[in-house]
C-alpha positions as a printed NumPy array, in Angstrom:
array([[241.625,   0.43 ,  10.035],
       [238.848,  -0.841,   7.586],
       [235.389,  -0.446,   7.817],
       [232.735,  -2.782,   6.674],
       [228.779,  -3.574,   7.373],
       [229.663,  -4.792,  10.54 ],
       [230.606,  -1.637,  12.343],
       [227.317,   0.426,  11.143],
       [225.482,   1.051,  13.947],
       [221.646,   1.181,  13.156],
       [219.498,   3.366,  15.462],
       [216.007,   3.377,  16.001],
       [213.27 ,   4.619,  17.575],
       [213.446,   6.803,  20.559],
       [217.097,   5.863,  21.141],
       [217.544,   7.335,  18.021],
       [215.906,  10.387,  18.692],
       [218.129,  10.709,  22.117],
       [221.73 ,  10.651,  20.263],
       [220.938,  12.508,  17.948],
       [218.791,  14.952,  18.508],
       [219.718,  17.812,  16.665],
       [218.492,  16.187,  13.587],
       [214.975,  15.855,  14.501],
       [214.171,  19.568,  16.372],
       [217.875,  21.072,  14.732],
       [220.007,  21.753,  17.795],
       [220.096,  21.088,  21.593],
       [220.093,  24.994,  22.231],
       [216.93 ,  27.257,  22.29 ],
       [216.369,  26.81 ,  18.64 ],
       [215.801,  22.984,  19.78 ],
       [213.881,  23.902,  23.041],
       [211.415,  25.998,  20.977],
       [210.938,  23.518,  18.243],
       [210.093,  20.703,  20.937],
       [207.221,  23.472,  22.169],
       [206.419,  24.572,  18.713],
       [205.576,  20.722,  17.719],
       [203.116,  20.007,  20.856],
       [201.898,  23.287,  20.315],
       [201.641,  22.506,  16.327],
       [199.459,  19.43 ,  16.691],
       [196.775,  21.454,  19.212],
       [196.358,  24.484,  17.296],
       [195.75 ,  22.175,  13.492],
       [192.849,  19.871,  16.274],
       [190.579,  23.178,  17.263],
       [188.11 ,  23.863,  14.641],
       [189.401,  26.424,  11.838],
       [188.382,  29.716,  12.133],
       [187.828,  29.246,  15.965],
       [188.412,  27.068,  18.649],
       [191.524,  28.151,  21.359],
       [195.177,  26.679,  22.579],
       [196.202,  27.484,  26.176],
       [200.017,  27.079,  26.749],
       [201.017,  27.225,  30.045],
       [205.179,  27.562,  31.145],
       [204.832,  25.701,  34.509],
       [206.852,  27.027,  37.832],
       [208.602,  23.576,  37.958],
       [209.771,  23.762,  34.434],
       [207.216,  22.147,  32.454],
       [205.179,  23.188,  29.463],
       [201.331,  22.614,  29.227],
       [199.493,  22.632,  26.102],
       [195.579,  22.442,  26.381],
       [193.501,  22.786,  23.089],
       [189.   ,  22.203,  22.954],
       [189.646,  20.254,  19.848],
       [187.555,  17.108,  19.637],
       [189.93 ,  15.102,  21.544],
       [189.928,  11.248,  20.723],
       [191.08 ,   8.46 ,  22.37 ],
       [194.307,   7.148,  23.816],
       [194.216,   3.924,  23.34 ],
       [195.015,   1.839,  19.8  ],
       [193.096,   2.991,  16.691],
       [192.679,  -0.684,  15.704],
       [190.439,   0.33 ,  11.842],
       [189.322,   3.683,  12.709],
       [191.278,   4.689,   9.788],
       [193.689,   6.813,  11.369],
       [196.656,   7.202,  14.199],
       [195.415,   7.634,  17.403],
       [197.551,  10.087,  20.566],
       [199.139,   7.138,  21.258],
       [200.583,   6.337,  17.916],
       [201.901,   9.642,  17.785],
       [203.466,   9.795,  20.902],
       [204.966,   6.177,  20.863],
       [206.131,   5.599,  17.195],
       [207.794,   8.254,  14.411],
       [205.447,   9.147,  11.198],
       [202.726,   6.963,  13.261],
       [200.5  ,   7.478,   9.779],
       [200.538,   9.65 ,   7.159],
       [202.33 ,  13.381,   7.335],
       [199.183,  16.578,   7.867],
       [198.89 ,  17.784,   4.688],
       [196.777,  20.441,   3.385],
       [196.026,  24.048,   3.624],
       [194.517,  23.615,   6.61 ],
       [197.514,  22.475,   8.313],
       [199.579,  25.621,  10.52 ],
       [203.236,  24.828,  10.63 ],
       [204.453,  26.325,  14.126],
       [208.193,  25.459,  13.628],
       [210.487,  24.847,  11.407],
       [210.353,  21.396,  11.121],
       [207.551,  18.779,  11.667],
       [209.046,  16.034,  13.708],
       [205.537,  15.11 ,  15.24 ],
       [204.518,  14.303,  19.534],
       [206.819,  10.984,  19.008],
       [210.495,  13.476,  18.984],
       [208.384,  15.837,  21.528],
       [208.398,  12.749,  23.979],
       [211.072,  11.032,  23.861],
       [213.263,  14.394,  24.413],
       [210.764,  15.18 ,  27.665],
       [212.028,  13.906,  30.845],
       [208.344,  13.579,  31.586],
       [204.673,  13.676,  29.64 ],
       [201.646,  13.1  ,  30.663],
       [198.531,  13.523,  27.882],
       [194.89 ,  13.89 ,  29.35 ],
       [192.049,  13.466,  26.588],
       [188.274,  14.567,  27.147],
       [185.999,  12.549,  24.792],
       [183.019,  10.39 ,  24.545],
       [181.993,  11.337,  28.209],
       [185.487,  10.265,  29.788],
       [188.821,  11.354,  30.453],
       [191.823,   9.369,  29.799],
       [195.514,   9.757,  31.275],
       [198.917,   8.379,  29.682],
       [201.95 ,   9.047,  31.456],
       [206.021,   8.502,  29.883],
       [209.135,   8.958,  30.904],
       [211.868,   9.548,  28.288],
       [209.068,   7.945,  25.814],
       [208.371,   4.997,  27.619],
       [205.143,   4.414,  28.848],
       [205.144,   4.707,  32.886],
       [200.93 ,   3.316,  32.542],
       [198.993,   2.065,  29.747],
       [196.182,   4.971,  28.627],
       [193.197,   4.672,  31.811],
       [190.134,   5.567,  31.681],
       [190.386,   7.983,  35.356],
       [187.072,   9.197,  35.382],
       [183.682,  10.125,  33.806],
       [183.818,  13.968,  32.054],
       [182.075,  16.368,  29.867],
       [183.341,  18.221,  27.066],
       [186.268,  17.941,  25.168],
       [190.104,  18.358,  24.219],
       [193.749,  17.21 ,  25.061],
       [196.328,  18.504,  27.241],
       [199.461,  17.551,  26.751],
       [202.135,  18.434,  29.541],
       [206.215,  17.913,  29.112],
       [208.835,  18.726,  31.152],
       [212.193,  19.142,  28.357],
       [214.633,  16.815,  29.573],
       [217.962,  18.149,  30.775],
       [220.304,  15.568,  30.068],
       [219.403,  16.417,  26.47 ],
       [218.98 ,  20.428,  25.893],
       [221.268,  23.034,  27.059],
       [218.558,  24.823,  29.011],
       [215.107,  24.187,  29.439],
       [213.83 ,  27.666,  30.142],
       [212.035,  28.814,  27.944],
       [211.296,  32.955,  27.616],
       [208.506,  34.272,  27.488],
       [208.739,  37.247,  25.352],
       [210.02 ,  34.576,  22.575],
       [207.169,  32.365,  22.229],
       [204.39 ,  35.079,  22.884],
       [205.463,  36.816,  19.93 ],
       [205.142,  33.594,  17.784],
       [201.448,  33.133,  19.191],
       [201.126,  36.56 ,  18.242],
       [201.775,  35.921,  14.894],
       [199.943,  32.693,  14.841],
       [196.352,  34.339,  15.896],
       [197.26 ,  37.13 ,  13.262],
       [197.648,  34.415,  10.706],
       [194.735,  32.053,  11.561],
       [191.915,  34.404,  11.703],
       [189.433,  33.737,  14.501],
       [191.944,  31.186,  16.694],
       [192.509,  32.156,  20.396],
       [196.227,  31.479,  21.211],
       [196.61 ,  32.337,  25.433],
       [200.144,  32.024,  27.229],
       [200.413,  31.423,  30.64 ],
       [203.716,  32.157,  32.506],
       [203.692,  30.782,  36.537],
       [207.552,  31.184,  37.368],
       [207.804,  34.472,  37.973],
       [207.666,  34.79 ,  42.115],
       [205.499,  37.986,  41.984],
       [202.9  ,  36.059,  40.365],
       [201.676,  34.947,  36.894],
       [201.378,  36.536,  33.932],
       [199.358,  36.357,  30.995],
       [198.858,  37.493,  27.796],
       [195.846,  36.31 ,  25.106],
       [195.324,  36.723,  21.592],
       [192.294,  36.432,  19.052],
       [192.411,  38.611,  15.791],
       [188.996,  38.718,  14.1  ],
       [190.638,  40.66 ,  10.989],
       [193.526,  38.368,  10.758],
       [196.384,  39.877,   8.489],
       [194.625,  42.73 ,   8.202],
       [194.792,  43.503,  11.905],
       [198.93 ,  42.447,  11.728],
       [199.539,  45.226,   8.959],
       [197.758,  47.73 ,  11.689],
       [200.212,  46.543,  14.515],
       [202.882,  46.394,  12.196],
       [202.208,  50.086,  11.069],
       [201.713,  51.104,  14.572],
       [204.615,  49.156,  16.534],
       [206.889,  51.459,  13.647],
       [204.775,  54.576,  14.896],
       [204.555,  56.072,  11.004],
       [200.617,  55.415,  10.56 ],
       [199.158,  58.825,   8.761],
       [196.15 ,  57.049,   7.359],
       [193.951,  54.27 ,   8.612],
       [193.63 ,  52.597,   5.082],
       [194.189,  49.065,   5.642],
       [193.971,  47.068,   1.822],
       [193.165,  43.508,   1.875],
       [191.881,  40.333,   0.718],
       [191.123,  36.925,   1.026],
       [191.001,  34.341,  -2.   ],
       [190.667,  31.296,  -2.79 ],
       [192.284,  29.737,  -6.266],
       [192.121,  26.193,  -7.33 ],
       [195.24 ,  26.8  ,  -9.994],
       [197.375,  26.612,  -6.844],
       [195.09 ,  24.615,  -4.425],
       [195.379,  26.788,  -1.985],
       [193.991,  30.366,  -0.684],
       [195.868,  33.677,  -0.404],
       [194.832,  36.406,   2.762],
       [196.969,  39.803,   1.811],
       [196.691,  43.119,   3.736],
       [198.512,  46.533,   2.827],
       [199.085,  49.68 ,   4.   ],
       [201.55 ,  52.525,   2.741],
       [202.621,  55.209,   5.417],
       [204.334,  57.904,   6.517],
       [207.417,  56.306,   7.151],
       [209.956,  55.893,   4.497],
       [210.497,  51.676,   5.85 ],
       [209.402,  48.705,   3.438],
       [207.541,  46.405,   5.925],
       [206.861,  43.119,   3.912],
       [206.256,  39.698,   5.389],
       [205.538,  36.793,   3.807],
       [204.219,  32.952,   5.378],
       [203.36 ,  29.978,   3.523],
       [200.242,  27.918,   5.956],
       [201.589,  30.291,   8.881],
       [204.702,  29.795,   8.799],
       [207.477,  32.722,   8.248],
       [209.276,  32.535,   4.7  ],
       [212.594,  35.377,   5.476],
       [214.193,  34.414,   2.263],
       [210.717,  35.119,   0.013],
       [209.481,  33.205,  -2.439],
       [206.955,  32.7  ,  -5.503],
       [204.356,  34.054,  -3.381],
       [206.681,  37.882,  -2.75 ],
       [207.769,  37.811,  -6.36 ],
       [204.38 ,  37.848,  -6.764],
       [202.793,  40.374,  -4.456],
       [205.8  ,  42.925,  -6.25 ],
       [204.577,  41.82 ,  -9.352],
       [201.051,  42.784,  -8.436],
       [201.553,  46.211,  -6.975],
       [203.82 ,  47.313,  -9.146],
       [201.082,  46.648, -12.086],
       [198.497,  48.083,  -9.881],
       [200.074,  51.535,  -9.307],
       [201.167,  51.742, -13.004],
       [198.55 ,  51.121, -14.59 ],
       [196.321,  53.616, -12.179],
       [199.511,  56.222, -12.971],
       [199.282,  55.813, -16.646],
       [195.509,  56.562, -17.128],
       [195.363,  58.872, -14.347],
       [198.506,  60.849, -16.804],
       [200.516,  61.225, -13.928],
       [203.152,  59.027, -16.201],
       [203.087,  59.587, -19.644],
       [203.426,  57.413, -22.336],
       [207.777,  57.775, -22.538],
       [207.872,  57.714, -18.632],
       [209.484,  54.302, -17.567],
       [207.366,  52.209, -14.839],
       [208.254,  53.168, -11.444],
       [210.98 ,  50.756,  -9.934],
       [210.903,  48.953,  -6.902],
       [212.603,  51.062,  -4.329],
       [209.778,  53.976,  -4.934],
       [206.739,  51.607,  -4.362],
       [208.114,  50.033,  -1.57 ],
       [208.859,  53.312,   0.271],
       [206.49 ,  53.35 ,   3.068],
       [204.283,  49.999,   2.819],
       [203.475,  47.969,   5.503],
       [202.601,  44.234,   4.128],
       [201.558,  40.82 ,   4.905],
       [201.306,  38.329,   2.567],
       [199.743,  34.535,   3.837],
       [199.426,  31.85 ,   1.337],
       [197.784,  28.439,   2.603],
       [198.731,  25.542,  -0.006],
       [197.894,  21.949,  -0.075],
       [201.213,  20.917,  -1.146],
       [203.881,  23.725,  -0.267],
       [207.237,  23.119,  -2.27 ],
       [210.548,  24.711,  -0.549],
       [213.744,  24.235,  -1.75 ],
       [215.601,  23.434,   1.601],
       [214.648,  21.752,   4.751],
       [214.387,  24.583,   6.86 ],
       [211.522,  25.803,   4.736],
       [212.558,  29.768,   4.328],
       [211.977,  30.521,   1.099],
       [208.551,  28.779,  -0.914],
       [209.232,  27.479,  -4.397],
       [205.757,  26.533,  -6.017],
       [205.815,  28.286,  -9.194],
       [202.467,  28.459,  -9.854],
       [202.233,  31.128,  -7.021],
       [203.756,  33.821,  -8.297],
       [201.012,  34.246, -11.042],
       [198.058,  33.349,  -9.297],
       [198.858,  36.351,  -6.107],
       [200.157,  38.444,  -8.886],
       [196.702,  38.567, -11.004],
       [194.947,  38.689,  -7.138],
       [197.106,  41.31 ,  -6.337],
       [196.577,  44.053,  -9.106],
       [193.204,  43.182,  -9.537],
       [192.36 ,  44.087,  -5.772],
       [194.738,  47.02 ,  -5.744],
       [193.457,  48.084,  -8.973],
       [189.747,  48.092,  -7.496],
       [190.773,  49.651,  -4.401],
       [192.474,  52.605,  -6.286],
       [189.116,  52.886,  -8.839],
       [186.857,  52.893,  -4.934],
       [189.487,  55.509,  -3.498],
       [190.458,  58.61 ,  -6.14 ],
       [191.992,  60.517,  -3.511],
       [193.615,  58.396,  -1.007],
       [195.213,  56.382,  -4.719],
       [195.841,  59.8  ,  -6.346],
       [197.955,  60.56 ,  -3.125],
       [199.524,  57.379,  -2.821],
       [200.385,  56.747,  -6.863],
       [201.264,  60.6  ,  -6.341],
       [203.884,  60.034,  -3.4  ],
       [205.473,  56.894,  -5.557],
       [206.128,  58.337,  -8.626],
       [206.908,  61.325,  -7.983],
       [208.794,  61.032,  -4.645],
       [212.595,  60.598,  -3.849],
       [213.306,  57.041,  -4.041],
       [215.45 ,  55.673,  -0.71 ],
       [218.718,  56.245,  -2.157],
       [217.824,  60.066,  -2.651],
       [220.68 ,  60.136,  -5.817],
       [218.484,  62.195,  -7.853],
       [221.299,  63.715,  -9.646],
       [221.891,  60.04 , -11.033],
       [219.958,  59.433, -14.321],
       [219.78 ,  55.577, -14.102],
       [217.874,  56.148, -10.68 ],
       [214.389,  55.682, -11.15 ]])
């Protein structure tokens, strides 16, 4: 049987979207039922102010998910030359104008497929915006607009609230678990210092619960719960920094700890979202502490001059780590964004790194001389000290 231009079927739009989803939010399982939150979710927290502001997510007892953000709202209705989409552009047409860019953007998923994918895989959405001294409703179904955006009523204040119910005939289940996404807000307060991230569950039959979070130490307050969920803390010393540096266009928050415990504990995020493979930005933080802690050892004389550097596996015994780099352009590799590739990076939080160590060390003689103390002269994890190529 041949095949020419006449049997290519061209799809578009929301219909698009609906037969093939798995391309736009990656499967129709819970990897796709969390990316559909993550994206509604996504566009609230980058409207509240940065460094403040809160999201309310709410997991509705008939299914639904609501999404309420104080952000400055905006209006429903066409944009017309106010020089940039409107909620209705984004919920009615794909790329509705140009991609968020910039450092100050927060990736929540994997992907960023935008409100338009968000609605037309919702049974149901309703958005409610509170601006200019009114509130507005839009309702869809499937991504079709049930009513065109109304004016209901006059209000004060302001902010959007977005409510979807995932549609069934599309995902595989549309329950989504708690535990699952309040660990993700979790981590998105941690990252975003200042941002109040609440989730509200109303399905359980003994009544709701809800948990809230707002970290005013950002990543240095995630290397604390990190340190303490593992239960090794001996010392409160919590090492960090925040930086700004124009060679990469972008600012780097990185907190520290070393421990009892004889567990590496390193996590890395490029603008808040998780990077499991690594990246410039790791390389870098290595790069960094491993400079720091030789160069205290060698004038401290604790190596000498014919001692080789300390390798990896000793420094990382014990430390507890968060490293957040916000970028205006973040390269990766691959389209599921795992592992960041500008190289740039791994300089720039490498000079950051050991110069902020190195200060910390020169501020703290005997909490360093303990530390540089444990590293070199410790057992390194694979205990083969009998082995002379183990370091």
């Amino acid at each position: 049987m041949g095949y020419d231009a006449a049997r290519i079927e061209v799809l578009e739009g929301r219909e698009a979207v609906r037969k093939r989803p798995g391309m736009y939010v990656g499967s129709t399982g819970e990897r796709g039922l969390y990316q559909l939150v993550f994206e509604v979710v996504g566009r609230a927290v980058n409207q509240v102010p940065v460094g403040g502001g809160s999201v309310d997510v709410t997991l509705t007892s008939d299914g639904g998910v609501r999404v309420a953000d104080d952000g400055p709202g905006g209006s429903c209705e066409a944009a017309g030359d106010t020089g940039g989409p409107d909620l209705e552009a984004l919920l009615t047409r794909y790329w509705a104008g140009r991609e968020p860019s910039g450092r100050h953007i927060t990736d929540v998923g994997q992907f960023r497929a935008g409100l338009f994918v968000a609605n037309a895989l919702s049974s149901r959405l309703t958005a409610e915006v509170w601006s200019e001294g009114v509130r507005r409703v839009h309702e869809y179904a499937r991504g079709v607009a049930v009513v065109p955006p109304a004016a209901v009523e006059p209000a004060t204040g302001s902010g959007t609230t977005i409510a979807f119910w995932p549609d069934a005939e599309i995902f595989e289940t549309t329950r989504c678990s708690f535990a699952v996404l309040a660990e993700r807000f979790r981590q998105l307060a941690f990252l975003n210092r200042g941002l109040g991230v609440s989730l509200t569950d109303e399905r359980p039959a003994g009544g709701a619960r809800v948990v809230s979070f707002r970290f005013p130490d950002g990543v240095r307050d995630f290397v604390a719960a990190l340190d303490a969920e593992a239960g090794a803390a001996l010392h409160p010393d919590v090492i960090g920094f925040e930086q700004e540096d124009p060679r990469i266009a972008g600012t780097l928050q990185v907190a520290l700890l070393w421990s009892g415990s004889r567990e590496e504990r390193i996590r890395g995020f490029a603008n808040s979202l998780a990077t499991p493979e690594g990246g410039t930005h790791m390389d870098g933080f290595r790069d960094g502490v491993a400079a720091a802690v030789t160069a205290y050892a060698r004038e401290r004389g604790v190596l000498a001059a014919v001692d080789p550097d300390p390798c990896a596996d000793r420094i990382g015994v014990g430390l507890t780590a968060v490293v957040s780099v916000k970028l205006d352009r973040p390269e990766y590799p691959s389209a599921t964004r795992g592992l960041l590739g500008n190289p740039d990076v791994r300089d720039c939080v490498g000079e950051a790194v050991r110069e902020h160590l190195g200060n910390w060390f020169e501020e703290h003689p005997e909490r360093a001389a303990e530390i540089v103390d444990r590293i070199v002269r410790g057992i390194p994890r694979t205990e083969q000290v009998d082995d002379p190529d183990i370091c």
